[in-house]
Short mmCIF file of C-alpha atoms in Angstrom, two decimals:
data_model
loop_
_atom_site.label_atom_id
_atom_site.label_comp_id
_atom_site.label_asym_id
_atom_site.label_seq_id
_atom_site.Cartn_x
_atom_site.Cartn_y
_atom_site.Cartn_z
CA MET A 800 4.33 2.30 -46.19
CA SER A 801 4.29 1.88 -42.58
CA ASP A 802 2.50 4.36 -40.58
CA ALA A 803 0.96 1.43 -38.75
CA LEU A 804 1.33 1.42 -34.99
CA LEU A 805 0.21 -2.15 -34.50
CA PRO A 806 1.18 -5.52 -35.89
CA SER A 807 -0.42 -6.02 -39.34
CA GLN A 808 -2.88 -8.68 -38.32
CA PHE A 809 -4.45 -6.18 -35.92
CA SER A 810 -4.88 -3.47 -38.58
CA ASN A 811 -8.64 -3.19 -37.74
CA LEU A 812 -7.62 -1.69 -34.42
CA GLU A 813 -5.47 1.12 -35.95
CA PRO A 814 -8.24 3.74 -35.49
CA TYR A 815 -7.98 3.24 -31.73
CA ALA A 816 -4.12 3.01 -31.54
CA ALA A 817 -3.26 6.68 -31.54
CA LYS A 818 -5.71 7.35 -28.64
CA TRP A 819 -5.19 4.26 -26.49
CA CYS A 820 -1.61 3.14 -27.03
CA LEU A 821 -0.39 4.88 -23.88
CA PRO A 822 2.72 3.80 -21.93
CA THR A 823 1.68 4.77 -18.38
CA GLU A 824 -1.37 4.05 -16.14
CA ARG A 825 -1.63 7.67 -15.48
CA GLN A 826 -2.17 8.51 -19.12
CA ARG A 827 -4.60 5.65 -19.54
CA PHE A 828 -6.68 6.71 -16.52
CA ALA A 829 -6.77 10.29 -17.71
CA GLN A 830 -7.78 9.16 -21.22
CA ARG A 831 -10.65 7.16 -19.66
CA MET A 832 -11.82 10.16 -17.68
CA ALA A 833 -11.69 12.35 -20.75
CA SER A 834 -13.66 9.82 -22.98
CA THR A 835 -17.41 9.37 -23.45
CA MET A 836 -19.05 6.00 -22.90
CA ASP A 837 -19.80 5.76 -26.59
CA GLU A 838 -16.04 6.06 -27.48
CA MET A 839 -15.07 3.48 -24.95
CA GLN A 840 -17.83 1.08 -25.88
CA ALA A 841 -16.78 1.27 -29.59
CA PHE A 842 -13.14 0.59 -28.57
CA TYR A 843 -14.12 -2.30 -26.32
CA ASP A 844 -16.45 -3.88 -28.88
CA ALA A 845 -13.85 -3.78 -31.55
CA PHE A 846 -11.05 -5.15 -29.37
CA PHE A 847 -12.48 -7.47 -26.70
CA PRO A 848 -13.36 -10.29 -29.17
CA ARG A 849 -9.72 -10.23 -30.37
CA GLY A 850 -8.29 -9.95 -26.80
CA GLU A 851 -7.06 -13.55 -26.44
CA GLU A 852 -5.49 -13.36 -29.95
CA ALA A 853 -3.63 -10.20 -28.96
CA ILE A 854 -2.37 -11.73 -25.71
CA ALA A 855 -1.20 -14.80 -27.58
CA TYR A 856 0.63 -12.55 -30.09
CA CYS A 857 2.37 -10.52 -27.31
CA GLU A 858 3.42 -13.40 -25.19
CA LYS A 859 5.54 -14.85 -27.97
CA PHE A 860 8.21 -12.28 -27.26
CA PRO A 861 10.54 -11.98 -24.27
CA ILE A 862 8.96 -9.53 -21.84
CA ASP A 863 12.00 -7.31 -21.81
CA ASP A 864 12.67 -7.35 -25.52
CA MET A 865 9.31 -6.89 -27.31
CA PRO A 866 9.19 -5.22 -30.72
CA GLU A 867 7.68 -1.72 -30.64
CA ASP A 868 4.46 -2.72 -32.37
CA ALA A 869 3.92 -5.65 -29.92
CA GLN A 870 4.67 -3.19 -27.04
CA ARG A 871 1.87 -0.87 -28.40
CA LEU A 872 -0.53 -3.80 -28.72
CA LEU A 873 0.19 -4.72 -25.07
CA GLN A 874 -0.47 -1.08 -24.19
CA LEU A 875 -3.72 -1.27 -26.03
CA LEU A 876 -4.63 -4.41 -23.84
CA TYR A 877 -3.79 -2.34 -20.75
CA SER A 878 -6.23 0.28 -22.03
CA LEU A 879 -8.88 -2.44 -22.58
CA VAL A 880 -8.47 -3.27 -18.88
CA MET A 881 -8.78 0.40 -18.05
CA VAL A 882 -12.13 0.81 -19.86
CA SER A 883 -13.45 -2.55 -18.77
CA PHE A 884 -15.03 -1.48 -15.45
CA PRO A 885 -16.85 1.50 -17.13
CA VAL A 886 -18.12 -0.61 -20.02
CA GLU A 887 -18.85 -3.88 -18.27
CA VAL A 888 -20.19 -2.60 -15.00
CA TRP A 889 -20.88 1.13 -14.32
CA ARG A 890 -21.92 2.74 -17.62
CA GLN A 891 -19.91 5.78 -16.63
CA PRO A 892 -16.07 6.63 -16.73
CA HIS A 893 -15.62 7.30 -13.06
CA VAL A 894 -15.89 4.92 -10.18
CA PRO A 895 -19.32 5.13 -8.39
CA ASP A 896 -19.15 6.88 -5.03
CA ALA A 897 -15.44 8.00 -5.51
CA GLY A 898 -16.04 11.66 -6.57
CA ALA A 899 -13.45 13.36 -4.52
CA SER A 900 -10.73 10.78 -4.16
CA ALA A 901 -7.58 10.16 -6.18
CA LEU A 902 -5.03 7.42 -6.09
CA ASP A 903 -1.91 8.07 -8.21
CA LEU A 904 0.28 5.28 -9.56
CA VAL A 905 3.75 6.55 -9.00
CA ILE A 906 5.88 3.46 -9.93
CA GLU A 907 4.80 0.55 -12.24
CA PRO A 908 6.69 -2.31 -13.84
CA GLY A 909 7.51 -2.32 -17.55
CA PRO A 910 7.04 -2.68 -20.36
CA MET B 661 -22.73 -14.01 22.27
CA ALA B 662 -25.14 -16.46 20.76
CA GLN B 663 -26.66 -13.62 18.69
CA VAL B 664 -23.38 -12.86 17.17
CA ARG B 665 -23.21 -16.36 15.64
CA SER B 666 -26.64 -16.49 14.37
CA ALA B 667 -26.84 -12.91 13.06
CA GLY B 668 -26.68 -12.62 9.25
CA SER B 669 -26.92 -15.45 6.77
CA GLY B 670 -23.25 -15.98 6.36
CA THR B 671 -21.27 -19.15 6.24
CA ASN B 672 -20.74 -19.39 9.96
CA PHE B 673 -17.05 -20.11 10.18
CA PRO B 674 -16.07 -21.45 13.60
CA LYS B 675 -15.44 -18.95 16.40
CA PRO B 676 -13.38 -19.43 19.60
CA PRO B 677 -14.93 -21.25 22.58
CA GLU B 678 -15.83 -18.01 24.22
CA GLY B 679 -18.44 -17.51 21.56
CA SER B 680 -16.90 -14.52 19.73
CA TRP B 681 -13.45 -13.32 18.64
CA THR B 682 -13.86 -10.28 20.80
CA ALA B 683 -14.68 -12.23 23.96
CA HIS B 684 -11.53 -14.29 23.31
CA TYR B 685 -9.62 -11.07 23.98
CA PRO B 686 -11.54 -9.88 27.06
CA GLU B 687 -9.29 -6.83 27.58
CA LEU B 688 -10.97 -5.28 24.41
CA GLY B 689 -14.47 -5.14 25.99
CA THR B 690 -17.56 -5.01 23.86
CA GLU B 691 -18.80 -1.49 24.61
CA PRO B 692 -19.45 1.16 21.83
CA ILE B 693 -16.15 3.10 21.24
CA SER B 694 -15.33 6.72 21.00
CA TYR B 695 -13.63 8.19 17.85
CA GLU B 696 -12.49 11.27 19.70
CA ASP B 697 -8.99 9.92 19.02
CA SER B 698 -9.58 10.53 15.34
CA ILE B 699 -10.94 14.04 15.47
CA SER B 700 -9.02 15.89 18.19
CA PRO B 701 -6.00 18.09 17.22
CA GLU B 702 -4.72 17.83 20.80
CA PHE B 703 -4.91 13.98 20.77
CA TYR B 704 -2.94 13.98 17.48
CA GLU B 705 -0.21 16.10 19.08
CA LEU B 706 0.06 13.44 21.80
CA GLU B 707 0.14 10.66 19.15
CA ARG B 708 3.07 12.23 17.43
CA GLU B 709 5.10 12.14 20.63
CA ALA B 710 3.74 8.98 22.24
CA ILE B 711 3.62 6.76 19.17
CA PHE B 712 5.27 7.99 15.92
CA LYS B 713 8.47 9.40 17.40
CA ARG B 714 9.25 6.27 19.42
CA VAL B 715 8.04 3.23 17.43
CA TRP B 716 9.66 1.19 14.69
CA LEU B 717 8.27 2.45 11.40
CA ASN B 718 8.67 0.64 8.00
CA VAL B 719 9.98 3.11 5.35
CA GLY B 720 10.67 0.81 2.47
CA ARG B 721 12.24 -2.41 1.18
CA VAL B 722 15.91 -3.34 0.53
CA GLU B 723 15.16 -3.72 -3.17
CA GLN B 724 14.75 0.12 -3.30
CA LEU B 725 18.52 0.19 -2.51
CA PRO B 726 19.88 -2.17 -5.09
CA ARG B 727 23.48 -0.91 -5.04
CA ASN B 728 26.10 0.55 -2.71
CA GLY B 729 25.26 4.31 -2.86
CA SER B 730 21.57 3.83 -3.63
CA TYR B 731 19.36 6.11 -1.50
CA PHE B 732 15.78 7.29 -1.05
CA THR B 733 14.32 10.07 1.16
CA LYS B 734 11.13 9.81 3.22
CA GLU B 735 9.13 12.71 4.46
CA LEU B 736 7.93 12.22 8.03
CA ALA B 737 5.52 15.03 8.55
CA PHE B 738 4.51 13.83 12.14
CA ALA B 739 8.10 14.62 13.22
CA ASN B 740 8.50 17.58 10.95
CA THR B 741 11.43 15.95 9.46
CA SER B 742 12.84 14.08 6.35
CA ILE B 743 15.12 11.24 6.47
CA VAL B 744 17.56 9.78 3.92
CA VAL B 745 18.00 5.96 3.77
CA VAL B 746 21.17 4.87 2.08
CA ARG B 747 23.23 1.72 1.40
CA GLY B 748 26.84 2.53 2.17
CA ARG B 749 30.04 1.48 0.56
CA ASP B 750 30.12 -1.53 2.99
CA GLY B 751 26.62 -2.54 1.97
CA THR B 752 25.07 -1.57 5.32
CA VAL B 753 21.77 0.31 5.18
CA ARG B 754 21.73 3.40 7.39
CA ALA B 755 19.33 6.28 7.96
CA PHE B 756 20.05 9.96 8.69
CA HIS B 757 18.01 13.12 9.29
CA ASN B 758 18.06 14.78 5.89
CA ILE B 759 19.64 18.07 7.21
CA CYS B 760 22.96 19.69 6.47
CA ARG B 761 24.99 20.32 9.63
CA HIS B 762 26.07 23.73 8.43
CA ARG B 763 22.92 25.91 8.28
CA GLY B 764 20.10 23.44 8.19
CA ASN B 765 19.42 23.11 4.53
CA LYS B 766 17.61 19.91 3.38
CA LEU B 767 20.51 17.82 2.22
CA VAL B 768 18.98 15.48 -0.37
CA TRP B 769 16.13 16.72 -2.69
CA THR B 770 15.55 17.22 -6.39
CA ASP B 771 13.50 20.08 -7.73
CA LEU B 772 10.85 20.47 -5.04
CA PRO B 773 11.96 20.64 -1.34
CA ARG B 774 8.91 18.81 -0.10
CA GLN B 775 8.97 15.92 -2.59
CA GLU B 776 10.53 12.51 -1.91
CA THR B 777 13.47 11.49 -4.20
CA SER B 778 15.71 8.54 -4.74
CA GLY B 779 18.90 7.76 -6.75
CA ASN B 780 22.47 6.71 -6.44
CA CYS B 781 25.53 8.69 -5.40
CA ARG B 782 29.08 8.40 -4.07
CA GLN B 783 28.54 11.00 -1.42
CA PHE B 784 25.97 13.63 -0.45
CA VAL B 785 26.74 17.24 -1.37
CA CYS B 786 24.67 20.12 0.00
CA LYS B 787 23.22 22.37 -2.70
CA TYR B 788 23.68 25.44 -0.55
CA HIS B 789 27.41 25.75 0.41
CA GLY B 790 28.83 22.44 -0.84
CA TRP B 791 29.45 20.61 2.32
CA ARG B 792 29.97 16.91 1.68
CA TYR B 793 29.08 13.77 3.62
CA GLU B 794 30.20 10.20 3.12
CA LEU B 795 27.55 7.49 2.86
CA ASP B 796 28.18 6.57 6.50
CA GLY B 797 27.17 10.06 7.51
CA SER B 798 30.61 11.47 8.31
CA CYS B 799 31.39 14.99 7.10
CA SER B 800 34.20 14.79 4.56
CA PHE B 801 34.47 18.37 3.15
CA VAL B 802 33.81 21.90 4.35
CA GLN B 803 33.91 24.65 1.68
CA GLN B 804 36.60 27.22 2.74
CA GLU B 805 37.17 25.36 5.96
CA ARG B 806 39.84 27.85 7.11
CA GLU B 807 37.20 30.59 7.38
CA PHE B 808 35.54 28.77 10.36
CA PHE B 809 36.55 28.94 13.92
CA ASP B 810 37.91 25.80 15.69
CA LEU B 811 35.76 23.68 13.44
CA ASP B 812 36.42 19.88 13.55
CA LYS B 813 34.61 18.03 10.77
CA ALA B 814 34.39 14.98 13.03
CA ASP B 815 31.84 16.86 15.11
CA TYR B 816 29.63 17.57 12.13
CA GLY B 817 28.48 14.22 10.79
CA LEU B 818 24.80 13.73 9.79
CA VAL B 819 22.34 13.03 12.61
CA SER B 820 21.70 9.27 12.52
CA VAL B 821 18.40 7.58 12.94
CA HIS B 822 18.01 4.06 14.34
CA CYS B 823 17.67 1.75 11.38
CA ASP B 824 17.19 -2.02 11.08
CA ALA B 825 15.75 -4.53 8.66
CA TRP B 826 13.62 -7.60 8.90
CA ALA B 827 12.73 -9.81 5.91
CA GLY B 828 13.89 -7.10 3.59
CA PHE B 829 11.65 -4.42 5.16
CA ILE B 830 13.62 -1.39 6.33
CA PHE B 831 12.48 0.11 9.62
CA VAL B 832 13.58 3.30 11.42
CA ASN B 833 12.90 4.55 14.97
CA LEU B 834 13.26 8.23 15.75
CA ASP B 835 13.61 7.64 19.55
CA ALA B 836 16.93 8.53 20.99
CA GLU B 837 16.99 5.07 22.67
CA PRO B 838 14.34 2.75 21.29
CA GLN B 839 12.54 0.83 24.05
CA GLN B 840 12.75 -2.48 22.14
CA THR B 841 14.91 -3.96 19.38
CA LEU B 842 13.09 -4.42 16.06
CA ALA B 843 12.85 -8.17 16.54
CA GLU B 844 11.42 -7.66 20.08
CA PHE B 845 8.95 -5.19 18.74
CA LEU B 846 7.71 -7.37 15.88
CA GLY B 847 7.19 -10.46 18.09
CA PRO B 848 6.60 -14.03 17.05
CA MET B 849 3.32 -13.64 15.15
CA ILE B 850 5.15 -11.22 12.67
CA THR B 851 8.58 -12.77 12.61
CA SER B 852 7.10 -16.16 11.88
CA ILE B 853 6.45 -14.93 8.24
CA GLY B 854 10.02 -13.75 7.91
CA ASP B 855 10.90 -16.52 5.47
CA TYR B 856 8.09 -15.57 3.04
CA PRO B 857 9.81 -14.99 -0.34
CA PHE B 858 9.17 -11.24 -0.32
CA HIS B 859 12.47 -10.74 -2.09
CA GLN B 860 11.27 -12.71 -5.18
CA MET B 861 8.36 -10.35 -5.72
CA THR B 862 10.03 -7.35 -7.36
CA ASP B 863 7.41 -6.29 -9.93
CA ARG B 864 5.91 -3.33 -7.99
CA PHE B 865 2.94 -1.02 -8.39
CA TYR B 866 3.28 1.92 -6.02
CA TYR B 867 0.11 3.93 -5.38
CA ARG B 868 -0.13 7.08 -3.32
CA ALA B 869 -2.95 9.30 -2.17
CA VAL B 870 -3.52 12.33 0.00
CA VAL B 871 -6.61 11.43 2.14
CA GLY B 872 -8.90 13.75 4.03
CA SER B 873 -9.25 11.61 7.14
CA ASN B 874 -7.37 10.68 10.32
CA TRP B 875 -4.90 7.84 9.65
CA LYS B 876 -6.80 5.38 11.92
CA ILE B 877 -10.00 5.83 9.99
CA PHE B 878 -8.33 4.39 6.89
CA LEU B 879 -6.70 1.57 8.86
CA ASP B 880 -10.15 0.72 10.25
CA ALA B 881 -11.56 0.63 6.65
CA PHE B 882 -9.05 -1.92 5.58
CA GLN B 883 -9.02 -4.04 8.74
CA GLU B 884 -12.61 -5.14 8.55
CA PHE B 885 -14.38 -6.59 5.57
CA TYR B 886 -17.88 -6.18 7.04
CA HIS B 887 -18.07 -3.24 4.61
CA ALA B 888 -17.04 -5.11 1.46
CA PRO B 889 -20.28 -6.61 0.24
CA VAL B 890 -22.12 -3.32 0.74
CA LEU B 891 -19.74 -0.48 -0.15
CA HIS B 892 -18.27 -2.31 -3.17
CA ALA B 893 -21.64 -3.88 -4.38
CA LYS B 894 -21.53 -1.81 -7.55
CA GLN B 895 -18.23 -3.31 -8.54
CA SER B 896 -19.86 -6.75 -9.04
CA PRO B 897 -21.64 -7.75 -12.22
CA VAL B 898 -25.33 -7.04 -11.74
CA ALA B 899 -26.25 -10.74 -11.73
CA ALA B 900 -23.95 -11.40 -8.80
CA ARG B 901 -24.98 -8.45 -6.49
CA PRO B 902 -27.89 -10.00 -4.46
CA GLU B 903 -25.75 -13.03 -3.57
CA VAL B 904 -22.83 -10.91 -2.62
CA GLN B 905 -24.76 -8.73 -0.18
CA LEU B 906 -26.83 -11.49 1.30
CA ALA B 907 -23.77 -13.57 2.07
CA GLY B 908 -22.38 -10.78 4.24
CA TYR B 909 -18.92 -11.23 5.57
CA GLU B 910 -17.17 -13.42 8.15
CA GLY B 911 -13.49 -13.65 8.79
CA LEU B 912 -11.78 -17.01 9.08
CA HIS B 913 -9.44 -16.18 11.83
CA TYR B 914 -8.55 -13.21 14.05
CA GLN B 915 -5.37 -13.01 16.09
CA ILE B 916 -4.00 -10.34 18.43
CA GLU B 917 -0.44 -10.21 19.75
CA GLY B 918 0.82 -7.21 21.61
CA PRO B 919 0.15 -4.13 19.51
CA HIS B 920 -0.14 -6.13 16.32
CA ARG B 921 -3.15 -7.90 14.74
CA LEU B 922 -4.18 -10.28 12.01
CA VAL B 923 -7.27 -11.20 10.01
CA SER B 924 -7.31 -14.19 7.70
CA SER B 925 -10.06 -14.29 5.16
CA THR B 926 -11.44 -16.14 2.16
CA ALA B 927 -10.85 -14.67 -1.25
CA GLY B 928 -12.59 -14.89 -4.53
CA ARG B 929 -11.62 -17.93 -6.63
CA GLY B 930 -12.49 -16.71 -10.10
CA TRP B 931 -11.35 -19.92 -11.73
CA LEU B 932 -14.07 -21.81 -9.91
CA MET B 933 -16.78 -19.21 -10.35
CA PRO B 934 -19.65 -19.25 -12.95
CA ARG B 935 -19.05 -16.74 -15.79
CA LYS B 936 -22.17 -14.74 -14.93
CA ASP B 937 -20.47 -13.80 -11.66
CA LEU B 938 -17.41 -12.58 -13.40
CA LYS B 939 -16.58 -9.52 -15.48
CA PRO B 940 -15.69 -10.60 -18.96
CA MET B 941 -12.30 -8.85 -18.54
CA GLU B 942 -11.63 -11.08 -15.52
CA THR B 943 -12.20 -14.19 -17.61
CA LEU B 944 -9.99 -12.89 -20.42
CA THR B 945 -7.09 -11.91 -18.19
CA ARG B 946 -7.65 -14.60 -15.62
CA SER B 947 -7.15 -12.11 -12.90
CA GLY B 948 -8.96 -9.58 -10.65
CA LEU B 949 -9.13 -8.03 -7.23
CA PHE B 950 -7.68 -11.17 -5.59
CA GLY B 951 -4.79 -11.30 -8.00
CA PRO B 952 -3.83 -13.36 -11.06
CA TRP B 953 -5.58 -16.68 -10.91
CA ASP B 954 -2.51 -18.66 -12.05
CA ALA B 955 -0.18 -18.43 -9.10
CA PRO B 956 3.66 -18.78 -9.34
CA ASP B 957 5.19 -21.73 -7.44
CA LEU B 958 6.70 -20.52 -4.24
CA GLY B 959 7.24 -23.98 -2.63
CA THR B 960 6.20 -24.41 1.04
CA LEU B 961 5.17 -21.22 2.83
CA PRO B 962 6.42 -20.38 6.36
CA ALA B 963 4.35 -21.58 9.34
CA GLY B 964 3.23 -18.07 10.25
CA ILE B 965 1.08 -17.91 7.07
CA ASN B 966 -2.58 -18.92 7.64
CA PRO B 967 -1.98 -19.40 11.35
CA GLY B 968 -5.53 -20.47 11.96
CA ARG B 969 -4.97 -23.29 9.39
CA ALA B 970 -8.33 -22.30 7.79
CA LYS B 971 -9.45 -24.57 5.06
CA TRP B 972 -10.78 -21.88 2.76
CA TRP B 973 -7.82 -19.60 3.36
CA GLY B 974 -7.56 -16.77 0.78
CA MET B 975 -5.30 -14.26 2.51
CA ASP B 976 -3.69 -12.90 5.69
CA SER B 977 -3.77 -9.22 6.56
CA PHE B 978 -0.93 -8.59 9.13
CA GLN B 979 -1.47 -5.19 10.74
CA LEU B 980 1.79 -4.03 12.10
CA TRP B 981 1.52 -1.34 14.74
CA PRO B 982 1.10 1.53 14.17
CA ASN B 983 0.67 2.13 10.42
CA PHE B 984 1.89 -0.71 8.33
CA VAL B 985 0.09 -3.59 6.74
CA ILE B 986 1.37 -6.66 4.93
CA LEU B 987 -1.35 -8.59 3.07
CA ILE B 988 -0.40 -11.95 1.79
CA TRP B 989 -2.60 -13.69 -0.86
CA GLU B 990 -3.19 -17.36 -1.47
CA ARG B 991 -2.33 -16.72 -5.12
CA ASN B 992 1.27 -15.96 -4.16
CA TRP B 993 1.51 -12.13 -4.27
CA TYR B 994 1.37 -9.49 -1.59
CA LEU B 995 0.58 -5.84 -0.97
CA THR B 996 1.51 -3.38 1.63
CA TYR B 997 -0.35 -0.36 3.04
CA HIS B 998 1.18 2.56 4.86
CA TYR B 999 -0.73 5.44 6.56
CA TRP B 1000 1.45 8.50 7.24
CA PRO B 1001 -0.41 11.11 9.36
CA THR B 1002 -0.02 14.70 8.30
CA SER B 1003 -2.52 16.31 10.70
CA HIS B 1004 -5.41 15.14 12.97
CA ASN B 1005 -7.72 14.87 9.83
CA THR B 1006 -5.35 14.21 6.94
CA HIS B 1007 -2.79 11.58 5.99
CA VAL B 1008 -0.83 10.17 3.12
CA PHE B 1009 -1.82 6.67 2.01
CA GLU B 1010 0.68 4.40 0.17
CA GLY B 1011 -0.33 1.05 -1.44
CA ASN B 1012 2.27 -1.23 -2.98
CA LEU B 1013 1.39 -4.38 -4.95
CA TYR B 1014 4.27 -6.92 -5.39
CA PHE B 1015 4.31 -9.75 -7.84
CA VAL B 1016 6.88 -12.32 -8.97
CA PRO B 1017 8.28 -10.77 -12.17
CA ALA B 1018 6.11 -11.46 -15.20
CA ARG B 1019 7.75 -13.84 -17.58
CA ASN B 1020 5.69 -12.80 -20.54
CA ALA B 1021 2.96 -10.40 -21.63
CA ARG B 1022 0.13 -12.63 -20.53
CA GLU B 1023 1.44 -12.65 -16.90
CA ARG B 1024 2.07 -8.95 -17.05
CA LEU B 1025 -1.44 -8.23 -18.22
CA ALA B 1026 -2.84 -10.29 -15.33
CA GLN B 1027 -0.86 -8.02 -12.97
CA GLU B 1028 -2.28 -4.96 -14.73
CA MET B 1029 -5.82 -6.33 -14.23
CA ALA B 1030 -5.14 -6.86 -10.46
CA ALA B 1031 -3.64 -3.44 -10.05
CA VAL B 1032 -6.34 -1.56 -11.95
CA THR B 1033 -9.00 -3.39 -9.96
CA PHE B 1034 -7.28 -2.52 -6.74
CA LYS B 1035 -7.48 1.17 -7.63
CA GLU B 1036 -11.12 0.97 -8.58
CA PHE B 1037 -11.98 -0.35 -5.05
CA GLY B 1038 -9.44 1.91 -3.41
CA LEU B 1039 -11.07 4.96 -4.86
CA GLN B 1040 -14.40 4.00 -3.25
CA ASP B 1041 -12.68 3.46 0.06
CA GLY B 1042 -10.89 6.78 0.03
CA ASN B 1043 -13.97 8.79 -0.75
CA THR B 1044 -15.95 7.15 2.12
CA LEU B 1045 -13.14 8.00 4.63
CA GLU B 1046 -13.64 11.68 4.05
CA ALA B 1047 -17.38 11.38 4.54
CA THR B 1048 -16.79 9.52 7.87
CA GLN B 1049 -14.26 12.10 9.05
CA ILE B 1050 -16.59 15.01 8.24
CA MET B 1051 -19.42 13.59 10.34
CA LEU B 1052 -17.33 12.28 13.21
CA GLU B 1053 -16.13 15.85 13.62
CA SER B 1054 -19.64 16.99 14.19
CA ARG B 1055 -19.49 15.18 17.57
CA VAL B 1056 -23.25 14.66 17.27
CA VAL B 1057 -22.71 11.00 18.07
CA LYS B 1058 -20.01 10.13 20.67
CA ALA B 1059 -20.09 6.25 20.95
CA PHE B 1060 -20.19 3.82 18.06
CA PRO B 1061 -21.00 0.03 18.33
CA LEU B 1062 -18.51 -2.35 16.70
CA ASN B 1063 -19.33 -5.91 15.87
CA ASP B 1064 -17.26 -9.07 16.15
CA GLN B 1065 -16.01 -8.65 12.57
CA GLU B 1066 -14.68 -5.21 13.53
CA ILE B 1067 -12.58 -6.63 16.45
CA LEU B 1068 -9.35 -5.19 14.85
CA CYS B 1069 -10.70 -1.66 14.83
CA ARG B 1070 -11.49 -2.08 18.58
CA HIS B 1071 -7.90 -3.24 19.16
CA LEU B 1072 -6.28 -0.44 17.14
CA HIS B 1073 -8.08 2.30 19.15
CA LYS B 1074 -7.30 0.53 22.43
CA VAL B 1075 -3.51 0.29 21.61
CA THR B 1076 -3.50 3.92 20.56
CA ALA B 1077 -5.04 4.91 23.87
CA ASP B 1078 -2.63 2.71 25.83
CA TRP B 1079 0.45 4.19 24.21
CA VAL B 1080 -0.78 7.72 24.72
CA ASN B 1081 -1.85 7.12 28.32
CA ASP B 1082 1.46 5.52 29.06
CA TYR B 1083 3.31 8.43 27.58
CA VAL B 1084 1.23 10.97 29.50
CA ARG B 1085 1.77 9.12 32.75
CA LYS B 1086 5.57 8.92 32.27
CA ARG B 1087 5.76 12.53 31.28
CA ALA B 1088 3.90 13.50 34.51
CA GLU B 1089 6.24 11.41 36.56
CA ALA B 1090 9.33 12.76 35.03
#
């Protein structure tokens, strides 16, 4: 039955999983820049209230041996961090006054 | 000097008895300064010779070379060279110019000749004609050796570069005979933090950017925080903005020793702040620009940390001449900045955030929040640098006033001038 990407108790977040469960910061940043504020607001509104519950779920596992669905839930939390500045502060996907600059994350820790 | 103390509505942290930090170092003067050193191609040519080709430069950390045979390459555009840094079979870290002795091909690279690379190997093999080199640089194999004329492999080892390490930081010096040992160069202010547990902080976020400004313009941006309440105002929740800007900025402690400098500063303490002044994501992750709120236990820190013994200490920014910064946070993590000049008005910026390894997803998420926030602020800084460079190059204005909170900018440009002048004088005498 399982096409589910996330642990079953977070099934209400499945509509966002395919778009936001991304393993690297580079992918998450690109997804943010390619998204509208309405899309990010909907994702944020659905997930933020369950943020603490999701963190508590993920932290039960050893960091270097997380089940795949928990890893994807953690990636979804990373994406919540990624959209938080646009949603909470700027009301736009890109950093104010940063039009021409880029800062690439080359190495990041797992998972 | 009295005006300096009363200006603004800040917290008025104590200053030296002379009345200002700048007056405490009278060799700096208080006059407006020129930025000609940041817009002149001719001056950049002098900097390459006078500074970058004869100073100790940090190129990485020992953790990047975990095993014997581990290596990484570093592009040093100011010297038109690339080096390879490698841990030998005997465990010693060595550095070599990354050039094959046969016909000058770049020895170690992957797909793109100009891109840095890293890995592990038993020996280096040139892609071109198959010459081989041991990890200590000696030439061990020449393809069809009998075809050459009186060739002795012992004469064709890799060209070595002076290499030494301090506190796990690997430094190189391109000078034929460095004027100082690494320890002499670093001096007591820097070496007094040598026992900081850098080696425990192995969770690393490595950022890189190509920046359209002189390398010193970016150093200046990150060695004063006078800009922070203004440039970054839009990063604060709306409710907190008036307070942030009104408070202005004052450093806790400034210190200058030889070519190196230090600023100690307060840092945000999210766990003590009212929620209205925090982003909801900061409250959820217990983290932000100043790092995860819940700090790992590191025991007693070395005496060189917070040398001003400031009560509200939040961080030390050690500025190692010429292009390396170690920034140590009260929440027990650190970051480094490197500024690698590529021309008089471009450079490559590297930022590394280092944390004690996350033990679980909650700690890892707090790291992520700190790293993402670092980038949001860094992007604003990077954009502003280009705007500054463009107008400095107009030369419409030739002298710029620096306040007491910008003392380290004043020092950087003075040291730069001192090294260049010294080089020009010695060259004329030679």
